[in-house]
PDB file of C-alpha atoms in Angstrom:
ATOM      1  CA  UNK A  46      87.884  70.895  87.005  1.00 60.00           C
ATOM      2  CA  UNK A  47      88.725  74.015  89.254  1.00 75.00           C
ATOM      3  CA  UNK A  48      87.023  72.831  92.073  1.00 79.00           C
ATOM      4  CA  UNK A  49      85.802  69.427  93.341  1.00 80.00           C
ATOM      5  CA  UNK A  50      83.637  71.285  95.819  1.00 87.00           C
ATOM      6  CA  UNK A  51      83.208  74.263  97.521  1.00 89.00           C
ATOM      7  CA  UNK A  52      84.543  73.323 100.848  1.00 91.00           C
ATOM      8  CA  UNK A  53      87.922  71.720  98.962  1.00 93.00           C
ATOM      9  CA  UNK A  54      88.376  75.096  97.247  1.00 93.00           C
ATOM     10  CA  UNK A  55      87.761  77.502 100.871  1.00 94.00           C
ATOM     11  CA  UNK A  56      89.941  75.349 102.578  1.00 95.00           C
ATOM     12  CA  UNK A  57      92.594  75.337 100.238  1.00 95.00           C
ATOM     13  CA  UNK A  58      92.649  79.143  98.972  1.00 97.00           C
ATOM     14  CA  UNK A  59      91.019  80.477 102.584  1.00 97.00           C
ATOM     15  CA  UNK A  60      94.469  81.857 103.442  1.00 98.00           C
ATOM     16  CA  UNK A  61      94.068  84.739 100.103  1.00 98.00           C
ATOM     17  CA  UNK A  62      90.473  85.683 101.101  1.00 98.00           C
ATOM     18  CA  UNK A  63      89.905  89.366 101.696  1.00 98.00           C
ATOM     19  CA  UNK A  64      89.276  91.735 104.106  1.00 98.00           C
ATOM     20  CA  UNK A  65      85.851  94.281 103.940  1.00 98.00           C
ATOM     21  CA  UNK A  66      82.650  94.739 104.378  1.00 98.00           C
ATOM     22  CA  UNK A  67      79.448  93.000 103.084  1.00 96.00           C
ATOM     23  CA  UNK A  68      76.554  94.823 102.232  1.00 94.00           C
ATOM     24  CA  UNK A  69      72.829  93.173 102.824  1.00 88.00           C
ATOM     25  CA  UNK A  70      71.944  91.877 100.392  1.00 82.00           C
ATOM     26  CA  UNK A  71      68.518  91.787  98.098  1.00 80.00           C
ATOM     27  CA  UNK A  72      65.585  89.604  98.470  1.00 78.00           C
ATOM     28  CA  UNK A  73      66.161  86.555  95.636  1.00 79.00           C
ATOM     29  CA  UNK A  74      69.685  88.005  94.628  1.00 84.00           C
ATOM     30  CA  UNK A  75      71.922  85.769  93.787  1.00 89.00           C
ATOM     31  CA  UNK A  76      75.243  88.699  94.104  1.00 92.00           C
ATOM     32  CA  UNK A  77      76.798  89.653  97.339  1.00 94.00           C
ATOM     33  CA  UNK A  78      77.770  93.323  97.648  1.00 95.00           C
ATOM     34  CA  UNK A  79      81.476  93.278  98.847  1.00 97.00           C
ATOM     35  CA  UNK A  80      83.848  96.167  98.979  1.00 98.00           C
ATOM     36  CA  UNK A  81      87.357  95.529  99.680  1.00 98.00           C
ATOM     37  CA  UNK A  82      90.852  97.231  98.615  1.00 97.00           C
ATOM     38  CA  UNK A  83      89.244 100.568  97.682  1.00 97.00           C
ATOM     39  CA  UNK A  84      86.527  99.112  95.329  1.00 97.00           C
ATOM     40  CA  UNK A  85      82.640  97.868  95.062  1.00 97.00           C
ATOM     41  CA  UNK A  86      82.987  93.807  94.262  1.00 97.00           C
ATOM     42  CA  UNK A  87      79.205  92.285  92.622  1.00 96.00           C
ATOM     43  CA  UNK A  88      79.931  88.585  93.367  1.00 96.00           C
ATOM     44  CA  UNK A  89      77.924  85.441  92.485  1.00 95.00           C
ATOM     45  CA  UNK A  90      77.599  83.995  96.217  1.00 94.00           C
ATOM     46  CA  UNK A  91      78.861  80.508  96.227  1.00 92.00           C
ATOM     47  CA  UNK A  92      78.292  80.231 100.142  1.00 86.00           C
ATOM     48  CA  UNK A  93      74.462  79.559  99.874  1.00 79.00           C
ATOM     49  CA  UNK A  94      71.611  81.781 100.500  1.00 73.00           C
ATOM     50  CA  UNK A  95      71.287  83.668 103.853  1.00 72.00           C
ATOM     51  CA  UNK A  96      74.415  82.594 104.617  1.00 77.00           C
ATOM     52  CA  UNK A  97      76.036  86.182 104.365  1.00 84.00           C
ATOM     53  CA  UNK A  98      75.437  88.739 107.571  1.00 89.00           C
ATOM     54  CA  UNK A  99      75.889  91.796 106.459  1.00 94.00           C
ATOM     55  CA  UNK A 100      79.248  93.579 108.006  1.00 96.00           C
ATOM     56  CA  UNK A 101      82.762  93.319 108.932  1.00 97.00           C
ATOM     57  CA  UNK A 102      83.745  89.541 106.475  1.00 97.00           C
ATOM     58  CA  UNK A 103      86.518  87.773 104.884  1.00 97.00           C
ATOM     59  CA  UNK A 104      85.632  86.977 101.395  1.00 97.00           C
ATOM     60  CA  UNK A 105      87.793  85.368  99.118  1.00 97.00           C
ATOM     61  CA  UNK A 106      87.119  86.181  95.210  1.00 98.00           C
ATOM     62  CA  UNK A 107      87.489  83.983  92.800  1.00 98.00           C
ATOM     63  CA  UNK A 108      87.594  85.059  89.330  1.00 98.00           C
ATOM     64  CA  UNK A 109      87.509  83.125  86.006  1.00 97.00           C
ATOM     65  CA  UNK A 110      90.249  83.856  83.483  1.00 97.00           C
ATOM     66  CA  UNK A 111      88.895  83.272  79.184  1.00 94.00           C
ATOM     67  CA  UNK A 112      91.863  81.894  76.759  1.00 94.00           C
ATOM     68  CA  UNK A 113      94.786  84.860  77.151  1.00 94.00           C
ATOM     69  CA  UNK A 114      93.516  86.764  79.923  1.00 97.00           C
ATOM     70  CA  UNK A 115      96.583  87.078  81.657  1.00 98.00           C
ATOM     71  CA  UNK A 116     100.166  87.590  80.949  1.00 96.00           C
ATOM     72  CA  UNK A 117     103.277  88.356  82.372  1.00 96.00           C
ATOM     73  CA  UNK A 118     104.477  91.897  82.364  1.00 92.00           C
ATOM     74  CA  UNK A 119     107.525  92.095  80.878  1.00 85.00           C
ATOM     75  CA  UNK A 120     111.146  93.127  82.873  1.00 78.00           C
ATOM     76  CA  UNK A 121     110.770  96.139  80.731  1.00 81.00           C
ATOM     77  CA  UNK A 122     108.084  97.520  82.228  1.00 80.00           C
ATOM     78  CA  UNK A 123     109.297  97.534  85.640  1.00 75.00           C
ATOM     79  CA  UNK A 124     107.914 101.391  86.333  1.00 81.00           C
ATOM     80  CA  UNK A 125     104.619  99.858  85.960  1.00 82.00           C
ATOM     81  CA  UNK A 126     104.661  97.721  88.815  1.00 90.00           C
ATOM     82  CA  UNK A 127     101.890  99.293  90.876  1.00 94.00           C
ATOM     83  CA  UNK A 128      98.753  97.132  91.926  1.00 97.00           C
ATOM     84  CA  UNK A 129      95.655  97.671  90.031  1.00 97.00           C
ATOM     85  CA  UNK A 130      92.000  96.856  89.634  1.00 98.00           C
ATOM     86  CA  UNK A 131      89.243  98.089  87.354  1.00 98.00           C
ATOM     87  CA  UNK A 132      85.782  97.179  87.763  1.00 97.00           C
ATOM     88  CA  UNK A 133      84.632  95.977  84.472  1.00 96.00           C
ATOM     89  CA  UNK A 134      80.231  95.695  84.001  1.00 95.00           C
ATOM     90  CA  UNK A 135      78.591  94.276  86.644  1.00 90.00           C
ATOM     91  CA  UNK A 136      80.844  91.423  87.689  1.00 96.00           C
ATOM     92  CA  UNK A 137      84.422  91.610  86.173  1.00 97.00           C
ATOM     93  CA  UNK A 138      88.017  92.433  86.904  1.00 98.00           C
ATOM     94  CA  UNK A 139      90.772  93.726  85.189  1.00 98.00           C
ATOM     95  CA  UNK A 140      93.844  94.680  86.753  1.00 97.00           C
ATOM     96  CA  UNK A 141      98.012  94.626  87.491  1.00 97.00           C
ATOM     97  CA  UNK A 142      99.287  92.357  90.314  1.00 97.00           C
ATOM     98  CA  UNK A 143     101.482  90.490  92.282  1.00 97.00           C
ATOM     99  CA  UNK A 144     101.406  87.108  92.058  1.00 98.00           C
ATOM    100  CA  UNK A 145     101.518  85.689  95.171  1.00 98.00           C
ATOM    101  CA  UNK A 146     100.688  81.576  94.198  1.00 98.00           C
ATOM    102  CA  UNK A 147     100.397  79.510  91.273  1.00 97.00           C
ATOM    103  CA  UNK A 148      99.915  76.812  89.543  1.00 94.00           C
ATOM    104  CA  UNK A 149      98.816  74.915  85.921  1.00 93.00           C
ATOM    105  CA  UNK A 150      95.606  76.338  85.799  1.00 95.00           C
ATOM    106  CA  UNK A 151      95.199  78.557  88.769  1.00 96.00           C
ATOM    107  CA  UNK A 152      97.311  81.836  90.299  1.00 97.00           C
ATOM    108  CA  UNK A 153      96.578  84.095  93.491  1.00 98.00           C
ATOM    109  CA  UNK A 154      97.427  87.678  92.351  1.00 98.00           C
ATOM    110  CA  UNK A 155      97.355  90.434  94.690  1.00 98.00           C
ATOM    111  CA  UNK A 156      95.645  93.627  93.245  1.00 98.00           C
ATOM    112  CA  UNK A 157      94.640  95.803  95.412  1.00 98.00           C
ATOM    113  CA  UNK A 158      93.074  92.582  97.449  1.00 98.00           C
ATOM    114  CA  UNK A 159      93.694  88.754  96.933  1.00 98.00           C
ATOM    115  CA  UNK A 160      92.637  87.428  93.398  1.00 98.00           C
ATOM    116  CA  UNK A 161      92.476  83.602  92.898  1.00 98.00           C
ATOM    117  CA  UNK A 162      92.448  83.400  89.097  1.00 98.00           C
ATOM    118  CA  UNK A 163      91.358  80.208  87.450  1.00 97.00           C
ATOM    119  CA  UNK A 164      91.048  78.738  83.448  1.00 96.00           C
ATOM    120  CA  UNK A 165      90.142  75.933  82.168  1.00 94.00           C
ATOM    121  CA  UNK A 166      93.446  75.707  79.969  1.00 93.00           C
ATOM    122  CA  UNK A 167      97.051  75.987  81.648  1.00 94.00           C
ATOM    123  CA  UNK A 168      97.993  79.631  81.907  1.00 96.00           C
ATOM    124  CA  UNK A 169     101.846  80.768  80.808  1.00 95.00           C
ATOM    125  CA  UNK A 170     104.235  80.077  83.137  1.00 94.00           C
ATOM    126  CA  UNK A 171     104.253  82.797  86.393  1.00 96.00           C
ATOM    127  CA  UNK A 172     106.730  82.859  89.009  1.00 94.00           C
ATOM    128  CA  UNK A 173     105.779  83.933  92.261  1.00 97.00           C
ATOM    129  CA  UNK A 174     106.568  87.823  93.111  1.00 95.00           C
ATOM    130  CA  UNK A 175     106.494  88.177  89.550  1.00 95.00           C
ATOM    131  CA  UNK A 176     104.284  91.035  88.044  1.00 96.00           C
ATOM    132  CA  UNK A 177     100.945  89.901  85.656  1.00 97.00           C
ATOM    133  CA  UNK A 178      97.664  91.770  83.735  1.00 97.00           C
ATOM    134  CA  UNK A 179      94.418  90.192  83.492  1.00 98.00           C
ATOM    135  CA  UNK A 180      90.840  90.127  82.609  1.00 98.00           C
ATOM    136  CA  UNK A 181      88.249  88.024  84.484  1.00 98.00           C
ATOM    137  CA  UNK A 182      85.152  86.531  82.998  1.00 98.00           C
ATOM    138  CA  UNK A 183      81.957  87.856  84.340  1.00 97.00           C
ATOM    139  CA  UNK A 184      80.046  87.067  86.991  1.00 97.00           C
ATOM    140  CA  UNK A 185      83.500  87.019  90.081  1.00 98.00           C
ATOM    141  CA  UNK A 186      82.527  84.195  92.659  1.00 96.00           C
ATOM    142  CA  UNK A 187      82.176  84.979  96.369  1.00 96.00           C
ATOM    143  CA  UNK A 188      82.982  82.609  99.216  1.00 95.00           C
ATOM    144  CA  UNK A 189      81.913  84.091 102.523  1.00 95.00           C
ATOM    145  CA  UNK A 190      84.289  82.217 105.195  1.00 93.00           C
TER     146      UNK A 190
END
């Protein structure tokens, strides 16, 4: 289980919310349009309908990893230690970043913006301060704080 409730999840990871800009949500759309870290992300709205107000916002961005979709950056790749984030499809990302927090199934990575990445299976051993490459499954989830 990755989260017991939206409230517990946001309280647990609140410190890792990204600062950015929310754009008006089209009527009936479950996706939030959120600009942060020089990227525009489409996030499945986990805050409830009509809770997100356009303008400056703090949003917890949460992505799900499939098996093998996160890996430590090898020590010999030290020259590649620069944050990268690329939008894939409508609501997924791939990138490279520094591990800010890690547990058995969840890690927080800073890759242009903080991302809470989780897997239904155990993650490989990750060190805080280490670097990883990753790719999420769609959709990304967004919790507006």
